[in-house]
Coordinates of C-alpha atoms in Angstrom, one line a residue:
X1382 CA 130.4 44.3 98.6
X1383 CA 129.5 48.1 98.1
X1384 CA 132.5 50.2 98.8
X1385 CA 131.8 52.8 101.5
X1386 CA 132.8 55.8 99.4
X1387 CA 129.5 55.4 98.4
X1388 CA 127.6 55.7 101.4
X1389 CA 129.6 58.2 103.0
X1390 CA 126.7 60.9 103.2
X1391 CA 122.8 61.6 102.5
X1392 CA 123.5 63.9 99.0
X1393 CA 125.6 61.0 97.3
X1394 CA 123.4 58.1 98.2
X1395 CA 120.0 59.6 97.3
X1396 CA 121.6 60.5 94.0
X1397 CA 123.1 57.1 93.6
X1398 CA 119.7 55.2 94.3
X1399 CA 117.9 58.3 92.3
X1400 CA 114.8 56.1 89.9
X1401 CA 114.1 53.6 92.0
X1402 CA 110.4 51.8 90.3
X1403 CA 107.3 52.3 91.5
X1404 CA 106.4 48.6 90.9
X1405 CA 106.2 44.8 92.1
X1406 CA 108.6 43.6 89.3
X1407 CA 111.9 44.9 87.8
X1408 CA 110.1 46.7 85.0
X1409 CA 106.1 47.5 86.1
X1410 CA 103.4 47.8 83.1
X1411 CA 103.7 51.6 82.3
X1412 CA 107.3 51.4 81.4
X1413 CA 108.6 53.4 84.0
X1414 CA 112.7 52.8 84.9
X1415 CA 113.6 50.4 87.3
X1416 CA 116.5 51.2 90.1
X1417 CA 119.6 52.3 88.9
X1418 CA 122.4 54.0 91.8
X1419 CA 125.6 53.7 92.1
X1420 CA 125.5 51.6 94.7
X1421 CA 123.9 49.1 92.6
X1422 CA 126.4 46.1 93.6
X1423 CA 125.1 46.3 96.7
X1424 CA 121.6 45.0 95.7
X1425 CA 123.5 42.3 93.5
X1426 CA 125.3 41.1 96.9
X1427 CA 122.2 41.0 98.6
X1428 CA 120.7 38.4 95.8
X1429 CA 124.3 36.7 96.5
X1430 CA 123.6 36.4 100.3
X1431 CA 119.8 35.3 99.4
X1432 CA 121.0 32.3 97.0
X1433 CA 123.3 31.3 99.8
X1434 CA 120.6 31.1 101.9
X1435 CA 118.5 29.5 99.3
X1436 CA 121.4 26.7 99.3
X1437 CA 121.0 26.2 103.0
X1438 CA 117.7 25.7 103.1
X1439 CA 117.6 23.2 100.0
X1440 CA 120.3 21.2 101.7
X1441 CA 118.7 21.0 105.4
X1442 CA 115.0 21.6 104.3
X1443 CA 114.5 24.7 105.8
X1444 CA 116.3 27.7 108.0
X1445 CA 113.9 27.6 110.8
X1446 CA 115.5 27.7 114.5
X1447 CA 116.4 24.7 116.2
X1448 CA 117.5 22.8 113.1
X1449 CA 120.4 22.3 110.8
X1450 CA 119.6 25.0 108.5
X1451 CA 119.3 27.5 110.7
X1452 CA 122.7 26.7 112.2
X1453 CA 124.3 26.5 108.7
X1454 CA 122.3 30.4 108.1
X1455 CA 124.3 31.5 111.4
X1456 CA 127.5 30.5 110.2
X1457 CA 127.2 31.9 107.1
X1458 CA 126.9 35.2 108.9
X1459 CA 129.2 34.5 110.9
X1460 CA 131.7 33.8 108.3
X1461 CA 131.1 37.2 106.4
X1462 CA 131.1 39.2 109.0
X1463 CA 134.5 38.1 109.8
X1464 CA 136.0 38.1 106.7
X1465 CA 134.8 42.2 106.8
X1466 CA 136.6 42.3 109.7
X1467 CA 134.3 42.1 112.1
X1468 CA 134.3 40.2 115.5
X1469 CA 130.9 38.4 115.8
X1470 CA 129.5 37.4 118.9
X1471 CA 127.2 34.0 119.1
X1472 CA 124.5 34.2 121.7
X1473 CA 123.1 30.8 122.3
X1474 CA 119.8 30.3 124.0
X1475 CA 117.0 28.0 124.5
X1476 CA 113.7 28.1 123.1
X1477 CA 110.7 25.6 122.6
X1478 CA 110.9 23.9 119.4
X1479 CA 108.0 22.6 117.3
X1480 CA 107.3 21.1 113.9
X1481 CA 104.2 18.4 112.7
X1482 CA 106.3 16.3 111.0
X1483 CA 103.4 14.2 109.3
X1484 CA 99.3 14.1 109.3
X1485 CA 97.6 13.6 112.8
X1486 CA 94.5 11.4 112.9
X1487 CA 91.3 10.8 115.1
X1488 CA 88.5 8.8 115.1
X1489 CA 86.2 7.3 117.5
X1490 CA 86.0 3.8 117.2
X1491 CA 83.1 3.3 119.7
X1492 CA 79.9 3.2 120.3
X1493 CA 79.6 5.0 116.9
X1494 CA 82.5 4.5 114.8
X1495 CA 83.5 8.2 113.0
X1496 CA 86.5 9.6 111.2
X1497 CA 87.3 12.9 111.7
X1498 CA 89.5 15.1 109.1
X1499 CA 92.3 17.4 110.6
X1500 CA 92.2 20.7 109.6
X1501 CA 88.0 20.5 109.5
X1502 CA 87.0 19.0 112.3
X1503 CA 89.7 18.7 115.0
X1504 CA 93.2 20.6 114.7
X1505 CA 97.1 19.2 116.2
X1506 CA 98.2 21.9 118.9
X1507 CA 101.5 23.6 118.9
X1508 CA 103.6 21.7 121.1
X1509 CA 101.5 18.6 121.1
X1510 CA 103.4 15.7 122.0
X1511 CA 103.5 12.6 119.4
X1512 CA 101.8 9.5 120.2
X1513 CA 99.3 6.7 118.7
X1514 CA 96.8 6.1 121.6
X1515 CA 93.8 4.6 121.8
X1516 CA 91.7 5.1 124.7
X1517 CA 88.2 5.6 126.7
X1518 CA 87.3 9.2 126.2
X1519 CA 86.9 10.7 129.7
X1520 CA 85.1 14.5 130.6
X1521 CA 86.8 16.6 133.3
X1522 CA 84.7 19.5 134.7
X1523 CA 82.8 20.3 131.5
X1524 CA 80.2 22.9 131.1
X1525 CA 77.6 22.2 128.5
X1526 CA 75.0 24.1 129.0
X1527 CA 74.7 28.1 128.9
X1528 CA 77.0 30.0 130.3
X1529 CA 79.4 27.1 129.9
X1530 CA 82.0 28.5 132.4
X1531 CA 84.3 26.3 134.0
X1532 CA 87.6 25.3 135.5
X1533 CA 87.8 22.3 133.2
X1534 CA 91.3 21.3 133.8
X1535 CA 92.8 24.2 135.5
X1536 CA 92.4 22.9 139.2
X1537 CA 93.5 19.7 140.9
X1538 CA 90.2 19.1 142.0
X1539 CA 88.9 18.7 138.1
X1540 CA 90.9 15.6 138.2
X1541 CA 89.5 14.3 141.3
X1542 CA 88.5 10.5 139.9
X1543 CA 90.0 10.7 136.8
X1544 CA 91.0 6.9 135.4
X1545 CA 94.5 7.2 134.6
X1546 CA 94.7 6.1 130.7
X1547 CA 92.0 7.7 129.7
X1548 CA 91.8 10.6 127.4
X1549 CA 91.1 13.9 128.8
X1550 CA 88.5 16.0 127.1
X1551 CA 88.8 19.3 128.5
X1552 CA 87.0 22.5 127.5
X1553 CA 88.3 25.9 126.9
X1554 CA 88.2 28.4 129.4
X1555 CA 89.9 30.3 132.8
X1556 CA 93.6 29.1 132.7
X1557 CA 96.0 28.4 129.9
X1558 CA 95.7 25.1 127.1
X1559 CA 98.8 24.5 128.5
X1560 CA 98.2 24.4 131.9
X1561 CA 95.1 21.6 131.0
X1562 CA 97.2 19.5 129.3
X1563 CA 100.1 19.3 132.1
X1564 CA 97.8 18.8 135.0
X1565 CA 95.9 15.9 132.7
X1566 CA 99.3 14.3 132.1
X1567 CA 100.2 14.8 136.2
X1568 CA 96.4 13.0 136.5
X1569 CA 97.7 10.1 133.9
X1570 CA 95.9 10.9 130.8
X1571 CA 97.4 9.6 127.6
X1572 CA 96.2 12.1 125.3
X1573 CA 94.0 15.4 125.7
X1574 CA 91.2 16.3 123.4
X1575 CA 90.0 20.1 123.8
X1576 CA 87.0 21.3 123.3
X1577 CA 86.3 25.0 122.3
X1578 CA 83.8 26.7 125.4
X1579 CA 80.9 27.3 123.5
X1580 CA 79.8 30.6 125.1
X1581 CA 79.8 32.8 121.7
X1582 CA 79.6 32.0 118.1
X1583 CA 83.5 32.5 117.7
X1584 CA 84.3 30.1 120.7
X1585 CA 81.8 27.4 119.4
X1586 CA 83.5 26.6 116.2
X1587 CA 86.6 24.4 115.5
X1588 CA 89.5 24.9 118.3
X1589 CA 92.0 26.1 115.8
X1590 CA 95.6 28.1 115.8
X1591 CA 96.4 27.8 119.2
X1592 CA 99.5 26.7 121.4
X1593 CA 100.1 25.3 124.3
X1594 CA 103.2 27.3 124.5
X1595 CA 105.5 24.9 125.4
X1596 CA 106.1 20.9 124.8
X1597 CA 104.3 18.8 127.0
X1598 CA 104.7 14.8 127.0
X1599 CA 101.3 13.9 125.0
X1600 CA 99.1 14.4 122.0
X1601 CA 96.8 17.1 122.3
X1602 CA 93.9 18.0 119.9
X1603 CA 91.1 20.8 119.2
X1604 CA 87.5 20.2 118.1
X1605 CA 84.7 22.4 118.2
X1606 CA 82.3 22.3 121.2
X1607 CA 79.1 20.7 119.8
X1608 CA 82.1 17.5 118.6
X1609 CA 83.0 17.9 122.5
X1610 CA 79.4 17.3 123.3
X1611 CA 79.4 14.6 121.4
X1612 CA 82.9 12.7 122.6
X1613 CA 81.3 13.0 126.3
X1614 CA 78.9 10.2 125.8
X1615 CA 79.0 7.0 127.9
X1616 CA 81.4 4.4 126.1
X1617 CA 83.1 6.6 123.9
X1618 CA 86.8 5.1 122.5
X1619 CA 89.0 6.9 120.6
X1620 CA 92.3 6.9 118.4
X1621 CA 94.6 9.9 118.3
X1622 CA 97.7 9.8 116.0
X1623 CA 99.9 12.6 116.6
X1624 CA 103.3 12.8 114.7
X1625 CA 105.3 15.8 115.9
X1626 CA 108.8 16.7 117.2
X1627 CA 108.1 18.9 120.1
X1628 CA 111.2 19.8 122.4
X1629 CA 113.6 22.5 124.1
X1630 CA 116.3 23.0 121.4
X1631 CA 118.9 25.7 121.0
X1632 CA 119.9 28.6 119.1
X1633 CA 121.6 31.4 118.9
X1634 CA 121.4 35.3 118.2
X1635 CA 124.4 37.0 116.0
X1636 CA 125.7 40.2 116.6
X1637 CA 128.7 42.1 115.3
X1638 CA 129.6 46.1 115.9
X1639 CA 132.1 48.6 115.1
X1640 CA 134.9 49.5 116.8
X1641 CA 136.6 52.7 118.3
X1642 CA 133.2 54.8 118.1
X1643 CA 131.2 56.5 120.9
X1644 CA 129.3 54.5 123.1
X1645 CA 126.3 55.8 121.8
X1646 CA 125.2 52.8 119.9
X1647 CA 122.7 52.5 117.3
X1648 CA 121.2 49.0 116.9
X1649 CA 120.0 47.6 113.5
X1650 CA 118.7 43.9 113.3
X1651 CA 116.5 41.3 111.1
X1652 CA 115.7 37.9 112.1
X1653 CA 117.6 34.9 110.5
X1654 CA 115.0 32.2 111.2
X1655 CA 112.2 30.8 108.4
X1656 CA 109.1 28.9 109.6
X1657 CA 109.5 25.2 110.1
X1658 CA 109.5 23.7 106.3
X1659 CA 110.4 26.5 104.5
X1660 CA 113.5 28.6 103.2
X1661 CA 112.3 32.2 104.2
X1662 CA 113.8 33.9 101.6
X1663 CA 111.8 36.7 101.9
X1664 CA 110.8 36.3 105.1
X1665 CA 113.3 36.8 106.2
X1666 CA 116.1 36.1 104.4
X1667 CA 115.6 39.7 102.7
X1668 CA 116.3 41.4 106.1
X1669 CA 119.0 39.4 106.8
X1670 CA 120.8 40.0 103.7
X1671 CA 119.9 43.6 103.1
X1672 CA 121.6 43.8 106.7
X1673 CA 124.9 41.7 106.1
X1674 CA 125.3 43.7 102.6
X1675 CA 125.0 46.7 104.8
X1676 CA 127.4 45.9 107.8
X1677 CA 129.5 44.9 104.9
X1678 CA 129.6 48.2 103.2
X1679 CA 130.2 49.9 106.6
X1680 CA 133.1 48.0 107.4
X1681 CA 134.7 49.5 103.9
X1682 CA 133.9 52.9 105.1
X1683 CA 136.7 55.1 105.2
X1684 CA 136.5 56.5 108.5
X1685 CA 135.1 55.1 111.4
X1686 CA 131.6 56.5 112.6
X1687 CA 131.1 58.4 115.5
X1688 CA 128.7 56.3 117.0
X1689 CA 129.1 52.9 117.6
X1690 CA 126.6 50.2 115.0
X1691 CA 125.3 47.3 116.2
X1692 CA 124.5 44.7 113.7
X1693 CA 121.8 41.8 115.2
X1694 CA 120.5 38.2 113.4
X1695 CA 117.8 37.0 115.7
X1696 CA 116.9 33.5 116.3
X1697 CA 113.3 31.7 116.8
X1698 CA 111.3 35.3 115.8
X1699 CA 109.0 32.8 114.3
X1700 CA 108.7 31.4 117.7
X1701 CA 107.2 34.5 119.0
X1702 CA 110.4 37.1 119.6
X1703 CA 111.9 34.9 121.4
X1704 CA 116.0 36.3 119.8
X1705 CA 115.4 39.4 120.6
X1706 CA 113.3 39.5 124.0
X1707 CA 116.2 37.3 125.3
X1708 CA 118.9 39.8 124.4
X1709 CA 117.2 42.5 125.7
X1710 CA 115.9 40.9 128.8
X1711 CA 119.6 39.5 129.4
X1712 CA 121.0 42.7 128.8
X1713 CA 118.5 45.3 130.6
X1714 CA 119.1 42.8 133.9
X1715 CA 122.9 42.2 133.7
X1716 CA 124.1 45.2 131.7
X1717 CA 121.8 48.0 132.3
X1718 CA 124.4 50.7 131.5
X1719 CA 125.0 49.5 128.1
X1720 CA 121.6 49.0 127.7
X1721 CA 121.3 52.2 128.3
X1722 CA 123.7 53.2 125.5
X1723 CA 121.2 52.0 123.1
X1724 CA 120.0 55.1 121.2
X1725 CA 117.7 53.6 118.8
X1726 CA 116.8 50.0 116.8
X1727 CA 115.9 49.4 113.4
X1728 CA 114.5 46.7 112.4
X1729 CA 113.9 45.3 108.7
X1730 CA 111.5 42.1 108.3
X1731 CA 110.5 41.3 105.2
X1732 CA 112.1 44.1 102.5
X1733 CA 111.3 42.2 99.5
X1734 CA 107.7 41.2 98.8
X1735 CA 106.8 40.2 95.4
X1736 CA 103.7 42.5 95.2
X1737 CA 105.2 44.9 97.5
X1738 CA 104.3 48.3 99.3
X1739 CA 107.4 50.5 100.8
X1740 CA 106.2 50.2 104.1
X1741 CA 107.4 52.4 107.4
X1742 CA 106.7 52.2 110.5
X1743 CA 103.8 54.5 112.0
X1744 CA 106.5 55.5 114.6
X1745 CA 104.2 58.5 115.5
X1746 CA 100.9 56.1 116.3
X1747 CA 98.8 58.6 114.1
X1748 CA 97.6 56.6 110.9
X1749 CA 96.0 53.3 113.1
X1750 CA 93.3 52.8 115.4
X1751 CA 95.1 51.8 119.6
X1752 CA 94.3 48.6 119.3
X1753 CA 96.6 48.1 116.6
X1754 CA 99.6 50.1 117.6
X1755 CA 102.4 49.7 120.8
X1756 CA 103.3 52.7 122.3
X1757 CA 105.9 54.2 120.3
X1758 CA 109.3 55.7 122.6
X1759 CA 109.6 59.4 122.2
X1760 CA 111.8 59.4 118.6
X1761 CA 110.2 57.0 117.0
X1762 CA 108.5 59.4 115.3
X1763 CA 111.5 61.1 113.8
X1764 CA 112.6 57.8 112.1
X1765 CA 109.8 57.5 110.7
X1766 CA 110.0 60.9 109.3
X1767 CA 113.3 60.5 108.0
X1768 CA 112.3 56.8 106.1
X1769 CA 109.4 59.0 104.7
X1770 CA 111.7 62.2 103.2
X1771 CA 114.6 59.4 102.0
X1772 CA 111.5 57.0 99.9
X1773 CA 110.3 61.0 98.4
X1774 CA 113.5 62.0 97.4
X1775 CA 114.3 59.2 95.3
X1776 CA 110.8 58.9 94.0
X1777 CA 108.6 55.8 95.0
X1778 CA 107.2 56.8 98.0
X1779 CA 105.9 55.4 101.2
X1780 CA 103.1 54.3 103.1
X1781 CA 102.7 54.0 106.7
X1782 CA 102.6 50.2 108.4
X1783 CA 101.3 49.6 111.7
X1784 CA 104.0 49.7 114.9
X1785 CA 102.1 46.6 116.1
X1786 CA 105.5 46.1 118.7
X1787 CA 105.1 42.7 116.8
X1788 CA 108.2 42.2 115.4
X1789 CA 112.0 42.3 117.0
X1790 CA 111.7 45.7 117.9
X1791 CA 108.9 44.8 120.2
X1792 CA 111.3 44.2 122.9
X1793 CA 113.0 47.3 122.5
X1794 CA 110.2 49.8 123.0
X1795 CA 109.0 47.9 125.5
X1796 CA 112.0 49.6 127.1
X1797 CA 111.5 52.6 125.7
X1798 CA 114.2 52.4 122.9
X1799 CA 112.7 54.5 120.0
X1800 CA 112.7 52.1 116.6
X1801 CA 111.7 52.2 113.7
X1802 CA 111.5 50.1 110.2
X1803 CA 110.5 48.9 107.2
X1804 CA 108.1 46.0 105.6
X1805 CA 106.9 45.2 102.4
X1806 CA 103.6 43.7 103.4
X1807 CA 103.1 39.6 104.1
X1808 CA 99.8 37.9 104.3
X1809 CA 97.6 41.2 103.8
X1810 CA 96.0 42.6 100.6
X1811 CA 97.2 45.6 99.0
X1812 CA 95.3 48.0 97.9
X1813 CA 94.5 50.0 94.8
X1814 CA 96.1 53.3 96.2
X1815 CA 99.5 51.1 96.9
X1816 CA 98.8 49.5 93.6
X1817 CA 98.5 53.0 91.8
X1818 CA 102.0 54.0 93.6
X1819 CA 103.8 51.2 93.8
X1820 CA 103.0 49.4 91.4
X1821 CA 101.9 45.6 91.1
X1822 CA 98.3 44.2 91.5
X1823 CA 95.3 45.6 94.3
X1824 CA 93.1 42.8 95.7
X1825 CA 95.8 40.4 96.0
X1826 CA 98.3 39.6 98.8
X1827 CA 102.0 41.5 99.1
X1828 CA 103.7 38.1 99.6
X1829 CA 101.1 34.7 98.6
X1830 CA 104.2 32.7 99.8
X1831 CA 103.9 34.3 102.8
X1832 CA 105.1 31.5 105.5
X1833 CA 105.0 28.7 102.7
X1834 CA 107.3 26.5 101.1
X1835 CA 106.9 28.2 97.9
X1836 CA 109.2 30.9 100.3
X1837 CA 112.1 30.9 97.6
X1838 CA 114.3 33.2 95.5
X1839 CA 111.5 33.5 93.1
X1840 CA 109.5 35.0 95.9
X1841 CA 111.5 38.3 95.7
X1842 CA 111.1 41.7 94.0
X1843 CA 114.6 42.7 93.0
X1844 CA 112.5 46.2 92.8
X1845 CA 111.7 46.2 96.5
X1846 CA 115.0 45.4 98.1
X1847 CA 116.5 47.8 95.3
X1848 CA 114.8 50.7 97.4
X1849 CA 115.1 49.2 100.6
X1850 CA 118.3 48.2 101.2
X1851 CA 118.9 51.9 99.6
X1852 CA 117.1 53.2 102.5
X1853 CA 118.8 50.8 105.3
X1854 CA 122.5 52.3 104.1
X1855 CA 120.5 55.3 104.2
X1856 CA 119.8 55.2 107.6
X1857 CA 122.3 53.1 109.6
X1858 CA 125.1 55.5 107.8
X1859 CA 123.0 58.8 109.2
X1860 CA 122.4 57.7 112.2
X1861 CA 126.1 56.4 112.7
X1862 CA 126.9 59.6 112.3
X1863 CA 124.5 61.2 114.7
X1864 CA 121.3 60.3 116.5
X1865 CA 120.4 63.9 117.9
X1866 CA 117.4 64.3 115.8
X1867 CA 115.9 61.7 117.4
X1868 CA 117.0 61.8 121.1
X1869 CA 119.2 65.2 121.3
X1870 CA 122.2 65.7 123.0
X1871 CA 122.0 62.6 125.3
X1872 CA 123.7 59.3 125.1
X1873 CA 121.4 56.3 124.6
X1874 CA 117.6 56.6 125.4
X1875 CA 116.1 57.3 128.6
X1876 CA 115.3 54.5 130.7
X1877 CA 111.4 54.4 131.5
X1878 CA 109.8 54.9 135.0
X1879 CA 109.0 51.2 135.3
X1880 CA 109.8 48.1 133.1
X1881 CA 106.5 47.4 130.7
X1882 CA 106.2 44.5 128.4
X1883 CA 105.7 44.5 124.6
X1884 CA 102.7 43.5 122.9
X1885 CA 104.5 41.5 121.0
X1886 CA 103.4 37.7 121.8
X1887 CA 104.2 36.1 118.1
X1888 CA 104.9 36.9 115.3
X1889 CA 104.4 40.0 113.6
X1890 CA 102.2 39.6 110.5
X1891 CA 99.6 37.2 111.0
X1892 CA 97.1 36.9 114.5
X1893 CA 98.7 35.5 117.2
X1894 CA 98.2 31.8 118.1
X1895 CA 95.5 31.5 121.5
X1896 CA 97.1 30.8 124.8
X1897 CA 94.2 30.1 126.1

């Protein structure tokens, strides 16, 4: 634990985190020093929280919400946060839960036998149902020809005639997948095949990374139209193999905040969950510790801070915000005045990529095209600005990440908190510019584990969270001190004209799964 003499003001903690490297590993090619401060301990506990973690998920194979390993991460929390003396609060909620927990199969088996391979030529739905069926292949309200628009499976009337037993093949198109597949179960299908709409190139191909975005109580498969074509002959028998655990489970969100400050609060939060099969140690394990290491170091602080933090670990991010939009939703409707209180959120996802960029968010919404960027709260901008000065003046520097609203502070702006954060990159490339500062190698992925197994404590750059959680003590510390520079003299934020939702529909990094 860092003691908090050392993070008692701006001056003392850019000179203890002064030489931080520019690179993707602990020592980068040209030589160049790697981070040395003061408050170097701090960086050693957060590689003590991470190997817990690491336990955790080796024990119950994996952290992801709604199973054991998650729950065992939230205790952990729980326990250190109490042993610093704070008095964490579990939030428990519900969310849809969904794993594969082995290879689906499908073939038809008459009038022309054919195997199809998953993955190539039909995909297993999130939330499908499991099941072993074999059944008569049954069309309901399909368009094939041009412009292939249709209701398939959206209106009672689709079903009008339907053999109950049969599969449903349903095609893409007007309401949700999920809605097809509940009103073919209500019509007393066993199973739903569906088939992409075929109206352009992109909806033509294989019916791939989408949800149904809840469970429902069958199997339900993609394929690409022309295989739909194809399934909608005369006689056409097929056997779907679906092996999934799809369910409402619970979790739970942690939070923990000083005592005897100002109501003004200032929020600071990371989700605890991994994906379904993996540890998340990165992501986002190095949020999550970077954050405890932090709350830590300001429970040693000599004097309290005259605002009041607010430390958060959200649950089922990976599930699409689910953590965090049910905090905020709970808390807007039942406690608006402390909602209200809220001055600003920061929110640190993914802080240790192994071939990292120091990325902030573009709280300003000047460095990406609309279509990218949320609408970022009046402040924003001045987080931002302050992530950007703090990375200069101990020398790596920073580059600008989108503020997608696709991560937990999604919820947040949405009403009109100003946020702001950091990322070390997940899925995307970097480039040669954010090679030539930072470090490591252009053309290839910040994180190649990114939402994979290989997830683990070798998946880290001791480099990257050497900086960042630098810059998180940074902030939380300033900002505990005083949040005028980025909403004045006012307590909390200003509450918007009308309530507007986030973009934020999963998770942050990569495209979000189809609805419909």
């Amino acid at each position: 634990m860092t003691s908090g003499a050392a993070l008692l003001g701006t001056a003392a903690l850019i000179a203890a985190a002064a030489t931080v490297v520019p690179a993707s590993a602990d020592d980068d090619a040209a030589g160049r020093p790697t981070a040395r401060h003061e408050a170097n301990g701090s960086v050693r506990g957060v590689m003590d929280h991470l190997i817990e973690l690491e336990e955790i998920g080796d024990r119950h194979g994996g952290r992801a919400s709604g199973t054991p390993g998650y729950e065992a991460s939230r205790d952990y929390v729980v326990k250190r946060l109490s042993r610093a003396g704070y008095r964490p609060q579990v939030q428990e909620f519900d969310f849809p839960f969904f794993q594969q927990l082995g290879p689906s199969s499908f073939e038809v088996t008459a009038p022309t036998p054919r195997t199809f391979e998953e993955g190539v030529d039909f995909s297993t739905l999130e939330y499908s149902g499991a099941g072993d069926i074999t059944a008569p292949v049954e069309g309901v309200d399909l368009a094939l020809v041009t412009p292939a628009d249709s209701t398939s499976g959206c209106e009672d009337a689709d079903f009008a005639g339907f053999t109950a037993g049969n599969i449903a093949l349903v095609q893409r198109g007007v309401c949700t997948f999920g809605e097809k597949a509940t009103n073919a179960l209500e019509a007393g299908a066993v199973a739903v095949i569906v088939m992409n709409q075929g109206n352009t190139p992109e909806r033509s191909v294989l019916l791939e990374n989408v949800t149904l975005g809840g469970p429902v109580g069958l199997p339900v498969i993609g394929v690409s139209f022309a295989d739909g074509q194809a399934l909608d002959a005369d006689g056409t028998i097929a056997h779907v193999v679906t092996d999934t655990q799809s369910e409402i489970a619970t979790t739970w969100n942690v939070t923990a905040e000083t005592r005897g400050s100002r109501q003004n609060v200032v929020m600071a939060g990371a989700h605890l969950d991994s994906v379904v099969g993996g540890n998340g140690i990165n992501d986002n394990g190095s949020g999550s510790a970077a954050l405890l290491e932090t709350a830590e170091a300001v429970a040693d602080m000599k004097r309290t801070p005259n605002n009041k933090v607010r430390f958060a670990w959200w649950g089922a991010e990976e599930n699409g915000l689910l953590g965090s939009e049910h905090y905020v939703a709970e808390m807007a409707e039942n406690q608006p005045g402390k909602f209200q209180n809220i001055a600003l959120y920061l929110n640190f996802d993914m802080v240790g990529s192994p071939n990292y960029m120091l990325g902030v968010y573009d709280g300003n919404n000047d460095a990406f095209p609309p279509e990218e960027s949320a609408t970022a709260p009046e402040g924003s901008a001045a987080i931002e600005k302050m992530y950007a000065r703090f990375f200069d003046k101990i020398g790596t520097g920073s580059v600008e990440t989108a503020f997608s609203g696709r991560s937990d502070y999604g919820p947040f702006i949405a009403l009109n908190v100003p946020a702001g954060g950091l990322f070390t990159g997940a899925e995307g490339v970097k480039s040669e510019e954010e090679a030539e500062l930072f470090g490591g190698t252009a053309g290839e992925a910040y994180d190649s584990c990114y939402h994979q197994a290989c997830d683990d404590l070798g998946n880290v750059s001791r480099a990257a969270l050497k900086a960042n959680t630098a810059a998180i003590m940074h902030s939380v510390t300033k900002y505990a001190r005083s949040t005028r520079t980025v909403n004045g003299d006012r307590t909390g934020h200003e509450v918007p004209p009308a309530p507007a939702r986030s973009k934020a529909t999963d998770h942050h990094h990569g495209a979000p799964k189809a609805a419909r």
